[in-house]
CSV table of C-alpha atoms in Angstrom, one decimal:
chain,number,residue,atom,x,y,z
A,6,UNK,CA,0.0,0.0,0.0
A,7,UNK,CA,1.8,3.2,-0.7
A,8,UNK,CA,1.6,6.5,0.8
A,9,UNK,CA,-0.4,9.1,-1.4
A,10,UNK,CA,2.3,11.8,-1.8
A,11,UNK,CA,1.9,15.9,-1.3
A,12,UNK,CA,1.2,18.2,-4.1
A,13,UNK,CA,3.7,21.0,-4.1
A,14,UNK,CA,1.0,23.4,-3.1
A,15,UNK,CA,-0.8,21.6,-0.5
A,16,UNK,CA,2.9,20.8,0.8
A,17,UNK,CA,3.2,24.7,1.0
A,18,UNK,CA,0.3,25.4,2.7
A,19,UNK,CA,1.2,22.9,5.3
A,20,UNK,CA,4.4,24.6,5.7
A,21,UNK,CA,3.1,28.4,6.1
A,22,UNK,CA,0.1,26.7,8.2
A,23,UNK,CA,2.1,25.0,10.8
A,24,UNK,CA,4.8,28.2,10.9
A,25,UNK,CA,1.7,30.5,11.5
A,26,UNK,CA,0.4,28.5,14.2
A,27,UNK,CA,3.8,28.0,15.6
A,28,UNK,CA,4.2,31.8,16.0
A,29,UNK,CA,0.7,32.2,17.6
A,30,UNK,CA,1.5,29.4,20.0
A,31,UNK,CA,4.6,31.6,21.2
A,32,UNK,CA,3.4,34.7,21.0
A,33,UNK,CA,0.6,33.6,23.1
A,34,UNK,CA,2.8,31.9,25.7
A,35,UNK,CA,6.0,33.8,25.9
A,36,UNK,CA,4.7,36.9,27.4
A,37,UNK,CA,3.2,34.6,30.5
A,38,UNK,CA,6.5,32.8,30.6
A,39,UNK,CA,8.3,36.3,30.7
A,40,UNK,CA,6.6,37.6,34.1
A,41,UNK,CA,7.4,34.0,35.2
A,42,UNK,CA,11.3,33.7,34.8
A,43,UNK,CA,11.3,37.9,35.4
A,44,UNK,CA,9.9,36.9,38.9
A,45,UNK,CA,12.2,34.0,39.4
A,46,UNK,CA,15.5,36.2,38.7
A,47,UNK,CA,17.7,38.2,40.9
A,48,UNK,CA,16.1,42.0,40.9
A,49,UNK,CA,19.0,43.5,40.0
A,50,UNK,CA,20.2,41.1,37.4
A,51,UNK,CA,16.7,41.1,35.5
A,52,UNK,CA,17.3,44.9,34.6
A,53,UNK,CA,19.9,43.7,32.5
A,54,UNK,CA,17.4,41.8,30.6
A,55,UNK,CA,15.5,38.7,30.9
A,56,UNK,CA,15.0,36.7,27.9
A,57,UNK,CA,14.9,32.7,28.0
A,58,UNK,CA,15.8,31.8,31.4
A,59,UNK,CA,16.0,33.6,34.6
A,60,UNK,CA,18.6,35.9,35.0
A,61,UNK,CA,20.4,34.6,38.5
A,62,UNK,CA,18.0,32.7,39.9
A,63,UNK,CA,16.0,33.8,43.2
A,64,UNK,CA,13.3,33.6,45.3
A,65,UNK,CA,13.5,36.9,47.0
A,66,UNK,CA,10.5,38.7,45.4
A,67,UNK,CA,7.8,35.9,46.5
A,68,UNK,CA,9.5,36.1,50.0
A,69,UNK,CA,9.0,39.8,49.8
A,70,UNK,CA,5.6,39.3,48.5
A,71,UNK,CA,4.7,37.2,50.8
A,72,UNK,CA,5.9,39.2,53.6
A,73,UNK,CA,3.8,41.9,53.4
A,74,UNK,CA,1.1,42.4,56.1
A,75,UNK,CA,-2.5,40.5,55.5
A,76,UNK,CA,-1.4,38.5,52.6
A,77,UNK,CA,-2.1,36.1,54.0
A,78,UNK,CA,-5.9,36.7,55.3
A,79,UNK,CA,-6.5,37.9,52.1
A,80,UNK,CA,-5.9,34.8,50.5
A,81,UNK,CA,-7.8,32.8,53.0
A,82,UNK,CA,-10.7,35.2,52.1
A,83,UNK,CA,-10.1,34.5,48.3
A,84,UNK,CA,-10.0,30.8,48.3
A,85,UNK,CA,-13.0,30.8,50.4
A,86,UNK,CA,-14.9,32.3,48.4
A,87,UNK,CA,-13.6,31.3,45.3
A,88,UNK,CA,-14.6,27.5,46.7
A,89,UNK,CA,-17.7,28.9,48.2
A,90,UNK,CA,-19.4,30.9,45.7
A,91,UNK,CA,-18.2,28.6,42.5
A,92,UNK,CA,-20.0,25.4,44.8
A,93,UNK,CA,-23.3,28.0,45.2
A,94,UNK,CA,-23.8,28.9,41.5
A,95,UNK,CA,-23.2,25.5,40.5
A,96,UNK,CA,-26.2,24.0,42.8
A,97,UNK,CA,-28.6,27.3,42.1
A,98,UNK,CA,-27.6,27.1,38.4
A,99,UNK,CA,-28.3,24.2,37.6
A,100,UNK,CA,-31.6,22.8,39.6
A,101,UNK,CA,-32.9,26.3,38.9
A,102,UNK,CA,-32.2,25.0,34.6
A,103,UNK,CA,-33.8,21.7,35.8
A,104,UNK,CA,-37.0,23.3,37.0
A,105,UNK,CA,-37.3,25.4,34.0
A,106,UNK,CA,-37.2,22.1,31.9
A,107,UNK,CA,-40.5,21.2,34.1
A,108,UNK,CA,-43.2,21.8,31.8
A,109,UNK,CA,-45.7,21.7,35.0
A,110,UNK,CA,-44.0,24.6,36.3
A,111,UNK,CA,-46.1,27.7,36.4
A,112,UNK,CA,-45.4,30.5,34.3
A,113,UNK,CA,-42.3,28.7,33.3
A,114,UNK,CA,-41.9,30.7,29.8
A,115,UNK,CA,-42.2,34.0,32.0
A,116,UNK,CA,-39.6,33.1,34.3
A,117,UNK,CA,-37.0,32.2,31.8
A,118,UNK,CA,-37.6,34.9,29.6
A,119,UNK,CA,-37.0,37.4,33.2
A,120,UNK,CA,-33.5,35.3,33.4
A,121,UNK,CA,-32.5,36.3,29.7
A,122,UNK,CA,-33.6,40.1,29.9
A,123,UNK,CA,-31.1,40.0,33.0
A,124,UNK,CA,-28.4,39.2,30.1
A,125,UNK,CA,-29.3,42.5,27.9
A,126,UNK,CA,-30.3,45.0,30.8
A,127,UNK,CA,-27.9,46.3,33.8
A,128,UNK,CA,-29.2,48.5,36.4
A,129,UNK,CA,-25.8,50.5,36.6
A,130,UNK,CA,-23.5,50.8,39.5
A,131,UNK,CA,-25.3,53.2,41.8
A,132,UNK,CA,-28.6,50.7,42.0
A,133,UNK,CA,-26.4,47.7,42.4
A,134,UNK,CA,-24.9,49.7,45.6
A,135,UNK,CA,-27.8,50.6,47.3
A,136,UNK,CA,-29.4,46.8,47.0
A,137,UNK,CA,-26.5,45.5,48.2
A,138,UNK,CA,-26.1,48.1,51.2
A,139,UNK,CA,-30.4,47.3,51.5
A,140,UNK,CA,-30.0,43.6,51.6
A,141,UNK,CA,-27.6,43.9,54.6
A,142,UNK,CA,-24.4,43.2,52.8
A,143,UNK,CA,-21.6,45.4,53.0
A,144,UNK,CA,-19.3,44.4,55.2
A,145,UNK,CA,-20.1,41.2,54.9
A,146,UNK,CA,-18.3,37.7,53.3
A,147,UNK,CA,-22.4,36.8,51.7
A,148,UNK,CA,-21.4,39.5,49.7
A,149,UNK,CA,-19.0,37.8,47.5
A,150,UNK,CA,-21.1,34.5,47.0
A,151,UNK,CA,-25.1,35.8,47.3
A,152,UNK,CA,-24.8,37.4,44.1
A,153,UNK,CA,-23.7,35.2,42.1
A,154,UNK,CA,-25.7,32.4,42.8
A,155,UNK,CA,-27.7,33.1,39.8
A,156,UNK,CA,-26.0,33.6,36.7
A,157,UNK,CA,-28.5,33.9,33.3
A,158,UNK,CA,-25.7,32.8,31.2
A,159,UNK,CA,-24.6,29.3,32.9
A,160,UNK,CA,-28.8,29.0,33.3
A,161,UNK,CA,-29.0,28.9,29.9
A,162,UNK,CA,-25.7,26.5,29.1
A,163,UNK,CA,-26.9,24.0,31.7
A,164,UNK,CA,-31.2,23.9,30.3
A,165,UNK,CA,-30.1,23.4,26.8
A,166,UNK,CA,-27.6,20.6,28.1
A,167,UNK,CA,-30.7,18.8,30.2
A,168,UNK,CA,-32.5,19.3,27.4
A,169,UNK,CA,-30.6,17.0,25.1
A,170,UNK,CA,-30.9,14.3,27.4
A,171,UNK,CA,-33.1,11.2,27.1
A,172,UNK,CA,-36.8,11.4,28.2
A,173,UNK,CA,-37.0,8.3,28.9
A,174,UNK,CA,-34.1,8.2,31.4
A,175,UNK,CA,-36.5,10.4,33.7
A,176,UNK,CA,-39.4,8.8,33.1
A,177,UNK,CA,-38.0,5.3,34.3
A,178,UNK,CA,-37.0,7.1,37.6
A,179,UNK,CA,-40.4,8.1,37.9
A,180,UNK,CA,-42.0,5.0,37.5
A,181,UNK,CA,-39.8,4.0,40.0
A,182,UNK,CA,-40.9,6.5,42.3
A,183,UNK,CA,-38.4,8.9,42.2
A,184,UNK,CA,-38.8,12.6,42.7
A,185,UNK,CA,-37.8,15.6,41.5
A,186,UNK,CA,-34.6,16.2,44.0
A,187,UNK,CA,-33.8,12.5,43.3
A,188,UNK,CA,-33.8,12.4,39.8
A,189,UNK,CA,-31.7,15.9,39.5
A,190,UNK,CA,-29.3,14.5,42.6
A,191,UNK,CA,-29.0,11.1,40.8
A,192,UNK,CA,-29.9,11.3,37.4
A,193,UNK,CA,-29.7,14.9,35.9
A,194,UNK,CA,-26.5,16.7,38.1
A,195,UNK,CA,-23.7,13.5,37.3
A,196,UNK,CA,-25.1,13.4,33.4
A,197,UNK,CA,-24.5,17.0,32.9
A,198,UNK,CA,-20.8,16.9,34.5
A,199,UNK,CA,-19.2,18.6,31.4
A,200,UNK,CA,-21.3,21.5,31.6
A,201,UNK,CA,-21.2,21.7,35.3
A,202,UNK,CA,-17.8,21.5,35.0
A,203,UNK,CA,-17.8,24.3,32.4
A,204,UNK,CA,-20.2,26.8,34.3
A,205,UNK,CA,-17.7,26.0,37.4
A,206,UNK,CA,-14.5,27.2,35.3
A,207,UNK,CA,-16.6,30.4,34.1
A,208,UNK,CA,-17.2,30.7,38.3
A,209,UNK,CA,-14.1,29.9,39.2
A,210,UNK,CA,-12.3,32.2,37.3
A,211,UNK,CA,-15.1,34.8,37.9
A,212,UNK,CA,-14.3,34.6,41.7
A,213,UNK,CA,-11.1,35.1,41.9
A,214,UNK,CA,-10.4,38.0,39.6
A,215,UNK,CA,-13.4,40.0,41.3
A,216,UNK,CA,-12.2,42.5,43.3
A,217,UNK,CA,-15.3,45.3,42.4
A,218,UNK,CA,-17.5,44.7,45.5
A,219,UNK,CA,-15.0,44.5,48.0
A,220,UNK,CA,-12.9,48.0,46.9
A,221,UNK,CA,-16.4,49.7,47.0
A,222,UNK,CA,-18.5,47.7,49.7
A,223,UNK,CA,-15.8,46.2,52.2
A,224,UNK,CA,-13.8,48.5,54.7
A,225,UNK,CA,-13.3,45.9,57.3
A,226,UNK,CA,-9.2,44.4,56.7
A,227,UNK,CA,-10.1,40.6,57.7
A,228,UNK,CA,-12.9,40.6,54.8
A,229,UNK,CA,-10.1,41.9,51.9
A,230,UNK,CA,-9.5,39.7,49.3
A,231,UNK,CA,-6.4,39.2,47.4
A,232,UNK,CA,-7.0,40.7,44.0
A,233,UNK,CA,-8.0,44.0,45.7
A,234,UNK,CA,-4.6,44.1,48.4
A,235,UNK,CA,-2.0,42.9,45.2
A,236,UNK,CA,-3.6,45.8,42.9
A,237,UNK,CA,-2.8,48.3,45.9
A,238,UNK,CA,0.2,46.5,46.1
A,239,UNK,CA,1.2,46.7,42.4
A,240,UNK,CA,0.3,50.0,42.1
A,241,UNK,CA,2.1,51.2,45.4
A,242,UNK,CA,5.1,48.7,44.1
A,243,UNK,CA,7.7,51.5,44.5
A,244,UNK,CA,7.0,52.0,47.7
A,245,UNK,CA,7.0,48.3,48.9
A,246,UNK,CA,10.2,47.8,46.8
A,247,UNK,CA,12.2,50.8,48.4
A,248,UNK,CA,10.4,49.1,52.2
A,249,UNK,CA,12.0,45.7,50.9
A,250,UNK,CA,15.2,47.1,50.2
A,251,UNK,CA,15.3,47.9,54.0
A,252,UNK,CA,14.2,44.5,55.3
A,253,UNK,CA,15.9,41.9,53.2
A,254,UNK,CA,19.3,42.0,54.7
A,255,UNK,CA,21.6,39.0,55.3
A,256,UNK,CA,24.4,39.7,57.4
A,257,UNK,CA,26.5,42.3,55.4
A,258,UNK,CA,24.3,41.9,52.0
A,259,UNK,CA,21.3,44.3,50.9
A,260,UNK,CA,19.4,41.9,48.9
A,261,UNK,CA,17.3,45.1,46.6
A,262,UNK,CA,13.9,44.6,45.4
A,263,UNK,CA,12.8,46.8,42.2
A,264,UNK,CA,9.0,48.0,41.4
A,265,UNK,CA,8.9,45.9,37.9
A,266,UNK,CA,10.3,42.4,40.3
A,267,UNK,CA,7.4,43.1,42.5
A,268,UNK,CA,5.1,43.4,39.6
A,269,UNK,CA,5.8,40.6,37.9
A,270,UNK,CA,5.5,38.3,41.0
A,271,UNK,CA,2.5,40.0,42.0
A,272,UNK,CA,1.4,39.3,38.7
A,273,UNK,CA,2.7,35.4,38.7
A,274,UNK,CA,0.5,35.2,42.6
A,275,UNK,CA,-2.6,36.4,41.0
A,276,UNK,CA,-2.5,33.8,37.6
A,277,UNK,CA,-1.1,31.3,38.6
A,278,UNK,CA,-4.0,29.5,40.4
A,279,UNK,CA,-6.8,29.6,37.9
A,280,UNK,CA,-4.2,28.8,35.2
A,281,UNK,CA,-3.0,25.2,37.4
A,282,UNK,CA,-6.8,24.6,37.1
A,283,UNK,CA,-7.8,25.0,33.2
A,284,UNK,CA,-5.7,22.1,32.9
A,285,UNK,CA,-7.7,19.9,35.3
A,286,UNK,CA,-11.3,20.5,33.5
A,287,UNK,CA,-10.3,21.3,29.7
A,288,UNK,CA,-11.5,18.1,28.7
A,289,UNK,CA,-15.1,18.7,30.1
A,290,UNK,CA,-14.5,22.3,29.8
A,291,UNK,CA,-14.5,21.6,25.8
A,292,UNK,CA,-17.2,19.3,25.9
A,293,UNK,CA,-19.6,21.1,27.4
A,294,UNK,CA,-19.3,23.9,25.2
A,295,UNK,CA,-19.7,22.0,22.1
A,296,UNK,CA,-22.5,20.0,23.3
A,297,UNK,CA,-24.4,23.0,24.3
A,298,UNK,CA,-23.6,24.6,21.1
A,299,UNK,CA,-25.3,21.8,18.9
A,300,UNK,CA,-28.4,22.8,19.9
A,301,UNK,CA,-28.2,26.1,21.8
């Protein structure tokens, strides 16, 4: 059996389509990997230049970073309610698209048609203020998961994901006597893991880079989160570098911190967490979109 050979021009187009894909891949990736070895190199070294590797290798800007005052805290605060308000929207996403499936549900159409004009209308800052102040929650850690709990968007991914399911799955359960929590608990929720697991990526990700409600309704210290401290931080980075400067000595050695080495491992503190986690759901990540977008 012999191999059928390459035409000169589709031979050329591989060629120019692998090169262009090539440089996309590194353009994409390079400026990441800069901040990365920029925040792994010696402060003084890197303004020299950094271009491949790190330039003297050390771990004095993350132990500067980390050093500051209520880093710590902050993070607690941020994982929480990363954890906390991605496992909320999930659960009130998703039985909330179950019930809407339920054509014995009254005034069904109505309610799903309130969730979309939520998509196309926003009631602007000042309203969104007041309710929140109204409902009891500034100053308050409900404030970074309440919210959220409802999101039009991942509504609509996970109904048009139910909806492509089998009937006749649900009917057996109810034959068998199951109810409605039952069937979505044992039935509905583990069938529709790859768009659960895509509405909790869009949460995820969502959670952490918020920092909006707690720069305008948060003044207590032990309720700051970390996006909001590291961009005060990164934008008072010449300050905490010159305060660095002071406190990193060993023995007869200054060990110097410059603004750009705090920036890029501020930078590196704040990514590299919900980038370590793409890799876990891609695969249902990927499915879930396509899936939804069959029919959606």
């Amino acid at each position: 059996m012999t191999k059928r050979s390459l035409k000169l021009p589709d031979l050329l187009f591989s060629v120019a389509n692998y090169t262009i894909l090539s440089l996309l891949v590194i353009v994409t990736i390079y400026p990441f990997y800069y901040i990365l070895i920029y925040s792994l190199s010696d402060p003084i070294e890197a303004q020299k230049g950094v271009y491949l590797w790190p330039a003297g290798f050390s771990l004095e800007s993350y132990k500067s970073t980390f050093a500051l005052k209520g880093l710590q805290d902050a993070a607690v605060v941020s994982l929480s309610r990363t954890v906390l308000g991605t496992i909320l929207t999930v659960v009130c996403c998703s039985f909330f698209a179950y019930l809407i499936t339920k054509q014995e549900l009254p005034f069904r159409r109505a309610i799903y048609r309130f969730v979309l004009i939520t998509m196309y209308f926003n009631a602007g800052f000042i309203p969104w203020y007041l309710s929140m102040k109204a409902y009891g929650l500034q100053n308050n850690f409900l404030l970074y998961i309440l919210p959220t709990a409802l999101v039009g968007f991942n509504v609509i991914l996970v109904k048009t994901f139910i909806e492509q399911l089998p009937a006749s799955l649900e009917e057996s359960a109810k034959i068998d006597g199951a109810g409605y929590i039952t069937i979505f608990t044992k039935l509905i929720f583990p069938l529709s893991m790859p768009i659960i697991a895509t509405i909790a990526v869009f949460a995820a990700v969502g959670q952490w880079n918020t920092w909006f409600d707690n720069f305008f309704l948060v003044e207590n210290p032990k309720l700051q989160t970390l996006q909001l401290m590291l961009y005060q931080f990164l934008n008072q980075s010449n300050a905490i570098a010159n305060m660095s400067t002071q406190e990193l000595t060993r023995g007869d050695t200054v060990r110097a911190m410059t603004p750009e080495s705090i920036r890029m491992t501020i930078t590196m503190i704040v990514t590299l967490p919900i980038v370590l986690v793409y890799p876990l759901l891609q695969r249902y990540f990927v499915k879930g979109i396509m899936l939804g977008a069959v029919k959606g």
